[in-house]
Short mmCIF file of C-alpha atoms and ligand atoms in Angstrom, two decimals:
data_model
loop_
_atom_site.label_atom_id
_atom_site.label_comp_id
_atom_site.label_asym_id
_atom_site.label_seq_id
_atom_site.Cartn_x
_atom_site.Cartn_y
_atom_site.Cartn_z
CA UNK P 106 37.85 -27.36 30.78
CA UNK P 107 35.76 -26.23 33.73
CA UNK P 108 31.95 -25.98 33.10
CA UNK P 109 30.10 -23.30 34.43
CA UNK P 110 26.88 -24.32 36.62
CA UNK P 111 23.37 -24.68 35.06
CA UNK P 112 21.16 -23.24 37.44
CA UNK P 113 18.03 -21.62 35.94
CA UNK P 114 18.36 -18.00 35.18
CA UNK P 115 17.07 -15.52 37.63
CA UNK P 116 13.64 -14.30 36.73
CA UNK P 117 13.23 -11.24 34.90
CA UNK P 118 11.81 -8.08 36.41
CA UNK P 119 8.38 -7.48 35.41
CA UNK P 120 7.45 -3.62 33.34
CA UNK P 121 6.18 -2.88 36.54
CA UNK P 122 8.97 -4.10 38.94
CA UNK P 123 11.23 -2.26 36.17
CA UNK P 124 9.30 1.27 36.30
CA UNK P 125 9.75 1.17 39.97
CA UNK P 126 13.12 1.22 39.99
CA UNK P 127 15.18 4.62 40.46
CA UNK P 128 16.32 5.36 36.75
CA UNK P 129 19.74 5.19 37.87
CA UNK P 130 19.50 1.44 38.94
CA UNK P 131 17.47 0.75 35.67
CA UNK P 132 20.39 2.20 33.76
CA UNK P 133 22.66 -1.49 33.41
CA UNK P 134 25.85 0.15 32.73
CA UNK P 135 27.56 2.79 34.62
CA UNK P 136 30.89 4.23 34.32
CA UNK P 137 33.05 4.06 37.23
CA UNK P 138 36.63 4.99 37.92
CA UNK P 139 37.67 1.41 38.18
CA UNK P 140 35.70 0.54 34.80
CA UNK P 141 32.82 0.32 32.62
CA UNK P 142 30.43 -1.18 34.96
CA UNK P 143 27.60 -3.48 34.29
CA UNK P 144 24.98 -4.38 36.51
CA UNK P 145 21.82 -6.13 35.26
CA UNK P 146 21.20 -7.90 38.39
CA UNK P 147 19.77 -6.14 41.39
CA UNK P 148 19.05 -7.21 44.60
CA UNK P 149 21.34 -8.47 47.71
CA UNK P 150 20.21 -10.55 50.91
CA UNK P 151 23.30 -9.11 52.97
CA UNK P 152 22.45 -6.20 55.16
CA UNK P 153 25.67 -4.63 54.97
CA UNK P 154 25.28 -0.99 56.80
CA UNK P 155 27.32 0.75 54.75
CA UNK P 156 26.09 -0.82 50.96
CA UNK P 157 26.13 1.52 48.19
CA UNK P 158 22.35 -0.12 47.62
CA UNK P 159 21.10 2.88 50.12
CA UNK P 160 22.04 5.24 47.28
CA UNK P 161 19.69 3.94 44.79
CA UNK P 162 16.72 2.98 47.22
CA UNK P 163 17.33 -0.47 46.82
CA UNK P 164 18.78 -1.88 49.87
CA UNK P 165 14.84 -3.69 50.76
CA UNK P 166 15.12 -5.97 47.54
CA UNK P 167 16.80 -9.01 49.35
CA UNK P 168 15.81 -11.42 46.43
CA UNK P 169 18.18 -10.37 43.75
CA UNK P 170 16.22 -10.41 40.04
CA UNK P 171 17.79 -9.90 36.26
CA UNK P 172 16.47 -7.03 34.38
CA UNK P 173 17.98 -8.52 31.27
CA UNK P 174 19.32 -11.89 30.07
CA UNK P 175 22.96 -12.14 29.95
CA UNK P 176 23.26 -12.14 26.27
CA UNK P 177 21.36 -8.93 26.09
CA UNK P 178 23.78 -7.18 28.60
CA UNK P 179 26.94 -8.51 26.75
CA UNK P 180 25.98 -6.83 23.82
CA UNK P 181 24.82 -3.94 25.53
CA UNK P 182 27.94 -3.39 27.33
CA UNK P 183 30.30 -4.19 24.58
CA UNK P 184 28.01 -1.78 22.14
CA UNK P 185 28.28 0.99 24.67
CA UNK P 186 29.08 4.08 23.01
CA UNK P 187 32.46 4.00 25.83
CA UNK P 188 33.31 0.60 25.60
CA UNK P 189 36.71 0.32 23.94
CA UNK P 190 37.85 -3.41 23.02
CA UNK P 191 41.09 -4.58 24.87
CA UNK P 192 41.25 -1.21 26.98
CA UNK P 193 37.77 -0.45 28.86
CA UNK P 194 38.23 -2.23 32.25
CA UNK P 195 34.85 -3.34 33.67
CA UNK P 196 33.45 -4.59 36.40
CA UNK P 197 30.31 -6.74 36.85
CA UNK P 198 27.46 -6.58 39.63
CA UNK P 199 29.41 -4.25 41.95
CA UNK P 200 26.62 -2.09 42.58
CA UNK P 201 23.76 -3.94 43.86
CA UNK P 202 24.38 -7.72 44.13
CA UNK P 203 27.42 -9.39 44.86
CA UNK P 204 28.45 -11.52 42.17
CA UNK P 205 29.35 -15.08 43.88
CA UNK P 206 25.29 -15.35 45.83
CA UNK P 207 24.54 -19.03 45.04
CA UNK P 208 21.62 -17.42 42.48
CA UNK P 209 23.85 -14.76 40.99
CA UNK P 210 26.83 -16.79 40.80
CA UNK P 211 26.01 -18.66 37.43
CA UNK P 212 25.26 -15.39 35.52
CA UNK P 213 28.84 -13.86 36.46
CA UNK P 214 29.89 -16.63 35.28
CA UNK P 215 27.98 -16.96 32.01
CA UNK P 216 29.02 -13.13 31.37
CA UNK P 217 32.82 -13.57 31.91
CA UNK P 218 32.32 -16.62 29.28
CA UNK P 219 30.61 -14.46 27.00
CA UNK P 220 33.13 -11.59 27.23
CA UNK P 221 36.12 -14.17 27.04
CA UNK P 222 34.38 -15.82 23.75
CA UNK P 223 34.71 -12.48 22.33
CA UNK P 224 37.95 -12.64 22.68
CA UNK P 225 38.07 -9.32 24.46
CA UNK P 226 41.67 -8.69 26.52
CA UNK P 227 39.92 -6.11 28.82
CA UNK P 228 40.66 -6.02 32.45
CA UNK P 229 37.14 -7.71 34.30
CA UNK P 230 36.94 -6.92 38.01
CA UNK P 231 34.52 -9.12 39.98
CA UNK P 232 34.33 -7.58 43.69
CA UNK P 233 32.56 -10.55 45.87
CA UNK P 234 32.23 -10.91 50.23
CA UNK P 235 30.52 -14.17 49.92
CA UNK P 236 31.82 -17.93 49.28
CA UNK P 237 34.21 -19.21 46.64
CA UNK P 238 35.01 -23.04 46.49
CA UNK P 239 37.82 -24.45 44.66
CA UNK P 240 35.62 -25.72 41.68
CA UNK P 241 34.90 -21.98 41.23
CA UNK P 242 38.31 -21.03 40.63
CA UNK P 243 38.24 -23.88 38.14
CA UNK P 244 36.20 -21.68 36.34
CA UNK P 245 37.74 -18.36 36.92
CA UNK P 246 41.09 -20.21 35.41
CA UNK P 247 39.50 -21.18 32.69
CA UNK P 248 39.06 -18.01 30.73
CA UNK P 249 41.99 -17.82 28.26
CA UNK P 250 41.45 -13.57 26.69
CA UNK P 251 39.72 -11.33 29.90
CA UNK P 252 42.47 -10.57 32.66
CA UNK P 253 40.06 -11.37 35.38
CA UNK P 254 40.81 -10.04 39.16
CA UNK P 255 38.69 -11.23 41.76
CA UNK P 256 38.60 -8.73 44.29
CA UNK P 257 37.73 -9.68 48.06
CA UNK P 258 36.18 -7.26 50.48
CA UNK P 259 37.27 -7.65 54.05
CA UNK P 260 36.68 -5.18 56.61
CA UNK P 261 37.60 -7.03 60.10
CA UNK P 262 34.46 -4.92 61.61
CA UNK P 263 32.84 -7.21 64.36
CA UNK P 264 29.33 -5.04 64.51
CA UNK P 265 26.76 -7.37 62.94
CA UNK P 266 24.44 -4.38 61.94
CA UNK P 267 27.38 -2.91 59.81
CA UNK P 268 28.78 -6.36 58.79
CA UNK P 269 26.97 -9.09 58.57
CA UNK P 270 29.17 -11.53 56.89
CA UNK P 271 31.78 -13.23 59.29
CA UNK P 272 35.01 -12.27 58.83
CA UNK P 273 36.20 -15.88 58.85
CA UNK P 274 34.29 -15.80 55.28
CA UNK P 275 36.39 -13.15 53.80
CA UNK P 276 39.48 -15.22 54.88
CA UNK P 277 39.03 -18.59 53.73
CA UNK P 278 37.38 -17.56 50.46
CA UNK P 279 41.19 -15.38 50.16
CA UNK P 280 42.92 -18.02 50.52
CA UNK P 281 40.71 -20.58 48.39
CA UNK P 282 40.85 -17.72 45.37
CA UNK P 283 45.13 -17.13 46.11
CA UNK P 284 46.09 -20.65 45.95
CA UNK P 285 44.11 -22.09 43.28
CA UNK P 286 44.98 -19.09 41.23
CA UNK P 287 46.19 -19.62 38.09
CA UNK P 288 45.31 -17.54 35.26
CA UNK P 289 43.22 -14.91 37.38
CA UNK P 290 44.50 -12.58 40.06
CA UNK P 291 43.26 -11.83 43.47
CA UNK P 292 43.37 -8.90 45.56
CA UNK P 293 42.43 -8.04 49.56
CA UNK P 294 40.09 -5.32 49.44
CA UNK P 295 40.23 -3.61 52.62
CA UNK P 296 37.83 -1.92 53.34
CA UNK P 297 35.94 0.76 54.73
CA UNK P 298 38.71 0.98 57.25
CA UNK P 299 36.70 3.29 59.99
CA UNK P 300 38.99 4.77 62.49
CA UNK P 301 37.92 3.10 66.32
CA UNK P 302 36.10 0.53 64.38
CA UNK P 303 38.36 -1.82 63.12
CA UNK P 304 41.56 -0.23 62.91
CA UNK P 305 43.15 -1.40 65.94
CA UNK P 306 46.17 -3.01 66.03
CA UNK P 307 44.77 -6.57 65.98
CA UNK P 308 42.81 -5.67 62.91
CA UNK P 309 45.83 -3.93 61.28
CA UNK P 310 47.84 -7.45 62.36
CA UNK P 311 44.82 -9.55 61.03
CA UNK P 312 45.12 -7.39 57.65
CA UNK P 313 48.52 -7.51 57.40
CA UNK P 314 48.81 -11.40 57.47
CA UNK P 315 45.85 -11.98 55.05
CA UNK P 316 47.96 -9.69 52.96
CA UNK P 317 50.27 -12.61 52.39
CA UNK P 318 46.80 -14.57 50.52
CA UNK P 319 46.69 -12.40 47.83
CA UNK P 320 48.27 -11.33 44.58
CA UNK P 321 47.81 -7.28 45.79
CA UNK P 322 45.94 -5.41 48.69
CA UNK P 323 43.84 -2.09 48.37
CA UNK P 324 42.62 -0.47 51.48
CA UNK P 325 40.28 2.44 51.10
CA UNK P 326 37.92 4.22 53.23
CA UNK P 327 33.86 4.73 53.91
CA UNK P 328 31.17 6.05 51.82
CA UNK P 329 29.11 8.05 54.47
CA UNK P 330 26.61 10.06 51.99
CA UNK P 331 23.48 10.98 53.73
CA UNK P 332 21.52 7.89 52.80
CA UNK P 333 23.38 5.84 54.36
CA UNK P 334 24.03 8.06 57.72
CA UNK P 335 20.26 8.10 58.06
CA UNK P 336 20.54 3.70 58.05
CA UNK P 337 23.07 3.81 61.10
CA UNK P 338 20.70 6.49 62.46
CA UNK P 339 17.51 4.48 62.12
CA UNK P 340 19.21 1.52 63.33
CA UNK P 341 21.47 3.02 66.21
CA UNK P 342 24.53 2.40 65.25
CA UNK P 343 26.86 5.56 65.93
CA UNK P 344 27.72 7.31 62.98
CA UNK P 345 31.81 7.71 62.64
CA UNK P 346 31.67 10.91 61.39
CA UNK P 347 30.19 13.96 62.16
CA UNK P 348 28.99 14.72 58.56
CA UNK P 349 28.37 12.98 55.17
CA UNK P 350 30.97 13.30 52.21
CA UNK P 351 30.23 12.64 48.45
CA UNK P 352 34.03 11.41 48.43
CA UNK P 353 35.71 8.28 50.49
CA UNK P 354 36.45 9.36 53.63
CA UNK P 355 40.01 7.75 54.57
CA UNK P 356 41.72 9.70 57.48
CA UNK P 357 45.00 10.80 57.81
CA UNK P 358 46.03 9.10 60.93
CA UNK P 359 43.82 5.53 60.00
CA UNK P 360 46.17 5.95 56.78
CA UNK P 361 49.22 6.54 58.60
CA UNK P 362 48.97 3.32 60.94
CA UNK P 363 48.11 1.62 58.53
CA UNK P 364 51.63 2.07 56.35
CA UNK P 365 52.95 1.79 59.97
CA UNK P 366 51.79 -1.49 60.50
CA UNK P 367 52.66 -2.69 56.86
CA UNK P 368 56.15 -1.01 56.38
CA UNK P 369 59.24 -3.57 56.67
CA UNK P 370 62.47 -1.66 56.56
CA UNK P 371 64.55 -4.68 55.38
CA UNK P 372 62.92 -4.98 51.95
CA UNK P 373 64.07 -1.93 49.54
CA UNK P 374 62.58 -3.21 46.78
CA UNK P 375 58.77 -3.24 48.24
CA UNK P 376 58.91 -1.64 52.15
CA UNK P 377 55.27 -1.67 52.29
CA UNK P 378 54.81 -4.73 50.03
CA UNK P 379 52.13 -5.23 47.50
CA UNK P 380 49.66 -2.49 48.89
CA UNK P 381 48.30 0.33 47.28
CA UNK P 382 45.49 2.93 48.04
CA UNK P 383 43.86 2.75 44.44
CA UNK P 384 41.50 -0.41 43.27
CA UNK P 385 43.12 0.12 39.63
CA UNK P 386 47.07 0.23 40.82
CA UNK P 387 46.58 -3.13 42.68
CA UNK P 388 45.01 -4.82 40.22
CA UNK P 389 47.35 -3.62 37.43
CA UNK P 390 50.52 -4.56 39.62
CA UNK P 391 48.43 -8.36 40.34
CA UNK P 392 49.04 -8.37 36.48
CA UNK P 393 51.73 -7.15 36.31
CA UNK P 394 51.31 -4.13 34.36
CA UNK P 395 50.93 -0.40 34.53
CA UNK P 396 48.25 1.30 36.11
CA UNK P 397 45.30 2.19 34.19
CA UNK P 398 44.03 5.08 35.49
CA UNK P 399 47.54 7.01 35.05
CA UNK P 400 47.47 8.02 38.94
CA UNK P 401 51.46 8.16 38.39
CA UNK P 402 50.59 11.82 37.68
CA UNK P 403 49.65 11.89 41.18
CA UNK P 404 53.00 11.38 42.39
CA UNK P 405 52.43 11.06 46.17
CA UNK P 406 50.50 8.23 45.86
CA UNK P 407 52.97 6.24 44.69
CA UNK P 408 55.09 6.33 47.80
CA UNK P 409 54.69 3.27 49.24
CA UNK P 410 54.69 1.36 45.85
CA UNK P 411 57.22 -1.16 44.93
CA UNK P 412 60.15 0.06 43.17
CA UNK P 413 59.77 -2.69 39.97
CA UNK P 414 55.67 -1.26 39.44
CA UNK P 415 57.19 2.80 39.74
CA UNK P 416 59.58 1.53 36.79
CA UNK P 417 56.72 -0.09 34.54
CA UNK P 418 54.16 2.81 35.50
CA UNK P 419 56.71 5.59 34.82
CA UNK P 420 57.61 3.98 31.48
CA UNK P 421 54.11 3.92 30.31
CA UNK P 422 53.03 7.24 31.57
CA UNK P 423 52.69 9.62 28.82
CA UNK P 424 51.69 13.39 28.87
CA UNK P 425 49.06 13.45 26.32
CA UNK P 426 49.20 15.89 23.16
CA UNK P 427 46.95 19.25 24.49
CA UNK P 428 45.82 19.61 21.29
CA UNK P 429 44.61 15.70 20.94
CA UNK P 430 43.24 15.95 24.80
CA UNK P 431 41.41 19.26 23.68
CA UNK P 432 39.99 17.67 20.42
CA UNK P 433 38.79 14.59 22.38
CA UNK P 434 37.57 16.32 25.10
CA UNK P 435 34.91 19.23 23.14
CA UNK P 436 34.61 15.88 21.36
CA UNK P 437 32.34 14.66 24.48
CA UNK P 438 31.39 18.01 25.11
CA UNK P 439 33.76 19.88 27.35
CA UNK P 440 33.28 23.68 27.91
CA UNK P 441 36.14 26.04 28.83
CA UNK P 442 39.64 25.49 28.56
CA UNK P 443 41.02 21.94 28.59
CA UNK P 444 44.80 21.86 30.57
CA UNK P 445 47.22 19.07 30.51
CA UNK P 446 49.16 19.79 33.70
CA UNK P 447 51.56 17.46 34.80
CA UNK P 448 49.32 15.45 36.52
CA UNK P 449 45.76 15.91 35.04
CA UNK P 450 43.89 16.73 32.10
CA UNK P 451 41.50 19.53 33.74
CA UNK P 452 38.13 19.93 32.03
CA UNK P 453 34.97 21.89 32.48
CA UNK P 454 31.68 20.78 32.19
CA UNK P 455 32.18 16.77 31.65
CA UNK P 456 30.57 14.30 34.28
CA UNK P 457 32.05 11.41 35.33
CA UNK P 458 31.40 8.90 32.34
CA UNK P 459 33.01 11.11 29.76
CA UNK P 460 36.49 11.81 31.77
CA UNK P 461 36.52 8.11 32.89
CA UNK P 462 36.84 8.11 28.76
CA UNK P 463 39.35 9.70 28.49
CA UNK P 464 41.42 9.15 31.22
CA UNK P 465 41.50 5.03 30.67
CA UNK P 466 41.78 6.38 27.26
CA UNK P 467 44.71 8.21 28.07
CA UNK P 468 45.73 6.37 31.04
CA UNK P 469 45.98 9.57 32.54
CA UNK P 470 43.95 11.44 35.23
CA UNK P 471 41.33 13.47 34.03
CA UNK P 472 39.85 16.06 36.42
CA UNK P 473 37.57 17.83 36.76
CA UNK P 474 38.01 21.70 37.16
CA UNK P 475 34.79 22.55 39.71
CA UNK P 476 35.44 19.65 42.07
CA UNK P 477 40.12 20.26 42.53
CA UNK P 478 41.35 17.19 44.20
CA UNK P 479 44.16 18.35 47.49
CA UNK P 480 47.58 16.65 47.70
CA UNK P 481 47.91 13.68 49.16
CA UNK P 482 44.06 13.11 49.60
CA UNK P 483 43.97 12.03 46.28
CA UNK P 484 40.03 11.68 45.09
CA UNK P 485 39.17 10.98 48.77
CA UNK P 486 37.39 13.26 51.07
CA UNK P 487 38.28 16.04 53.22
CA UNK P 488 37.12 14.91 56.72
CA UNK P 489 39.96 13.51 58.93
CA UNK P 490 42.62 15.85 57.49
CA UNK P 491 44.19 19.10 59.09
CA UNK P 492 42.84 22.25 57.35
CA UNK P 493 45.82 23.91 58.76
CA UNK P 494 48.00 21.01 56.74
CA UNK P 495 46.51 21.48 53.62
CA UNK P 496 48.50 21.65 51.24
CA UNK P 497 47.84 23.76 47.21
CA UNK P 498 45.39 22.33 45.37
CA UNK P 499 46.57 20.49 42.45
CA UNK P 500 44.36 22.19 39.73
CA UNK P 501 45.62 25.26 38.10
S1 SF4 Y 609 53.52 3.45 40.55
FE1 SF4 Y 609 51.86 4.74 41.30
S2 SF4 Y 609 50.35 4.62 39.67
FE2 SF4 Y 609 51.70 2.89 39.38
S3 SF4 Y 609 50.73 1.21 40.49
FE3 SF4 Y 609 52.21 2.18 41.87
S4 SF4 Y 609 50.97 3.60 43.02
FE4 SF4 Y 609 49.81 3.09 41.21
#
């Protein structure tokens, strides 16, 4: 069985370091759409313009740093009062590291061993740009209970101030992960795809074939909140959009030559092939299983999905009880009504972590009622659409 590498733990932050730290970065475990998300070590020496790490004021800490031991974030993650054995999906420094950094490396490693020990089933997402070598998917294959997905970001974009990691990375680090892959799935995460940055045809041609390296691909758009604006600001590099969003902004037309460039009339079965516009369907299809997050509610989306996945999603997607949603929802504290439309559970007054509950819970969507989500731009945001094309909104 694979060993995974003794390096010395990464120091621990000091009170001091700690108390400096925007709460929301000192807070280990967030929950995201994609999963239960744990992130006890900060700090990233890639300058990547568009990192989440502007968000939380950390994008200066180059040298990343634990603010717990491994053992201690296990058991906080698997003690959180939203951790569900078998069913939580989580991911694991997706926020402010990435997870393969020579120095970071060992502790994803040491936490997926911990988690597998368990025996916990739970879907583990590890999203990495940097180097994998073959003796690390020795590892990754060597984990017999977590259905592990290693998740490769790949944007194509040329413009060393946005991305600073060669392209030629993200490819041979694809194919390393697809053909050593065993007992682990890998998926091509494309993204942010930035209309006139790198969605030209030689990028959509370049996508397209590293498709064919990986067990699913999701493409998805940019993050452009203000923090991050102001970066390509200070650093002059032109903003792509006009304004900020808090949502993904994925244009129309980017999305439309995109499917373009992927669709292949001859196969029925899967005319766009394995790619999907949600994280969570491509990594449930690279498992071969239902999606997680219930998006089958939002019927559109599944239009360029192969016909086998529509089956096994359809058959598992279940209109919950309104009286059960209701109960489990005032449960977390919902105000107001709670609805179980076709699509949705719609609740008031519920942040994020709570309808992320219920809706892998449920695997179905769970929205909520102040912030409506348009057809077709499913959870993304509004810039790059018609207004004049816009469709009802979904919520009631
Ligand atoms: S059928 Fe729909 S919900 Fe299921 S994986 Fe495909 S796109 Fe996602």
């Amino acid at each position: 069985m694979a060993t995974t590498p003794t390096r010395r733990p990464l120091p621990l932050l000091t009170t001091e370091q700690l108390r400096s730290l925007k709460p929301e970065l000192a807070t280990v475990i967030e929950y995201r759409k994609s999963g239960l998300s744990l992130n006890h070590v900060v700090g990233c020496p890639l300058d990547c313009g568009y990192c989440v790490r502007h968000l939380f004021g950390n994008f200066e800490m180059k040298v990343p740093r634990a603010l717990m031991t491994d053992e201690e974030a296990v058991t906080a993650l698997t003690g959180h009062a939203y951790f569900r054995p078998h069913r939580t999906p989580v991911q694991l420094f997706n926020r402010a590291t990435d997870p393969m950094l020579p120095v970071v490396k060992p502790h994803t490693f040491n936490v997926l061993r911990l988690l597998d020990e368990r025996g916990l089933t739970n879907h583990v997402l590890v999203i990495t740009r940097w180097r994998v070598e073959p003796e690390d998917c020795d590892v990754l294959n060597s984990f017999r209970n977590i259905r592990l997905t290693i998740l490769v970001t790949h944007s194509g974009i040329t413009d060393q101030r946005i991305e600073p990691v060669d392209s030629a990375i993200a490819e041979a680090r694809l194919r390393t992960l697809y053909a050593h892959a065993d007992r682990y799935r890998t998926v091509l995460y494309w993204r942010p795809v930035v209309p006139g940055l790198n969605d030209t045809d030689a990028h959509l041609h370049q996508a397209r074939e590293l498709a064919g390296h990986a067990h699913a691909t999701v493409f998805t758009g940019l993050f452009f909140r203000a923090e991050i604006a102001a970066y390509y600001k200070a650093h002059g590099i032109p903003a792509p959009y006009e304004g900020t969003a808090r949502r993904k902004i994925m244009p129309e037309d980017s999305e439309q030559r995109i499917l373009r460039a992927f669709h292949d009339p001859t196969n029925t079965e899967a005319p766009y092939g394995p790619l999907f516009r949600k994280t969570s369907c491509g990594v449930a299809y690279a498992h071969g299983e239902p999606d997680y997050n219930g998006h089958y509610g939002i019927r559109e989306l599944c239009d360029i999905c192969p016909t086998a996945q529509l089956g096994l999603c359809a058959s598992a997607w279940q209109k919950p009880d309104s009286a059960e949603a209701t109960r489990e929802a005032r449960a977390l504290g919902a105000a107001g009504d709670v609805e179980v439309t076709d699509r949705a559970i719609i609740v008031e007054g519920l942040d994020e972590p709570p309808r992320y509950y219920l809706q892998h819970g449920f695997g179905y969507q769970c929205h909520d009622r102040a912030k409506p989500h348009h057809h077709r731009r499913h959870g993304r945001a509004d810039v790059g659409w018609s207004p004049a094309e816009q469709p009802p909104r979904e919520s009631p």
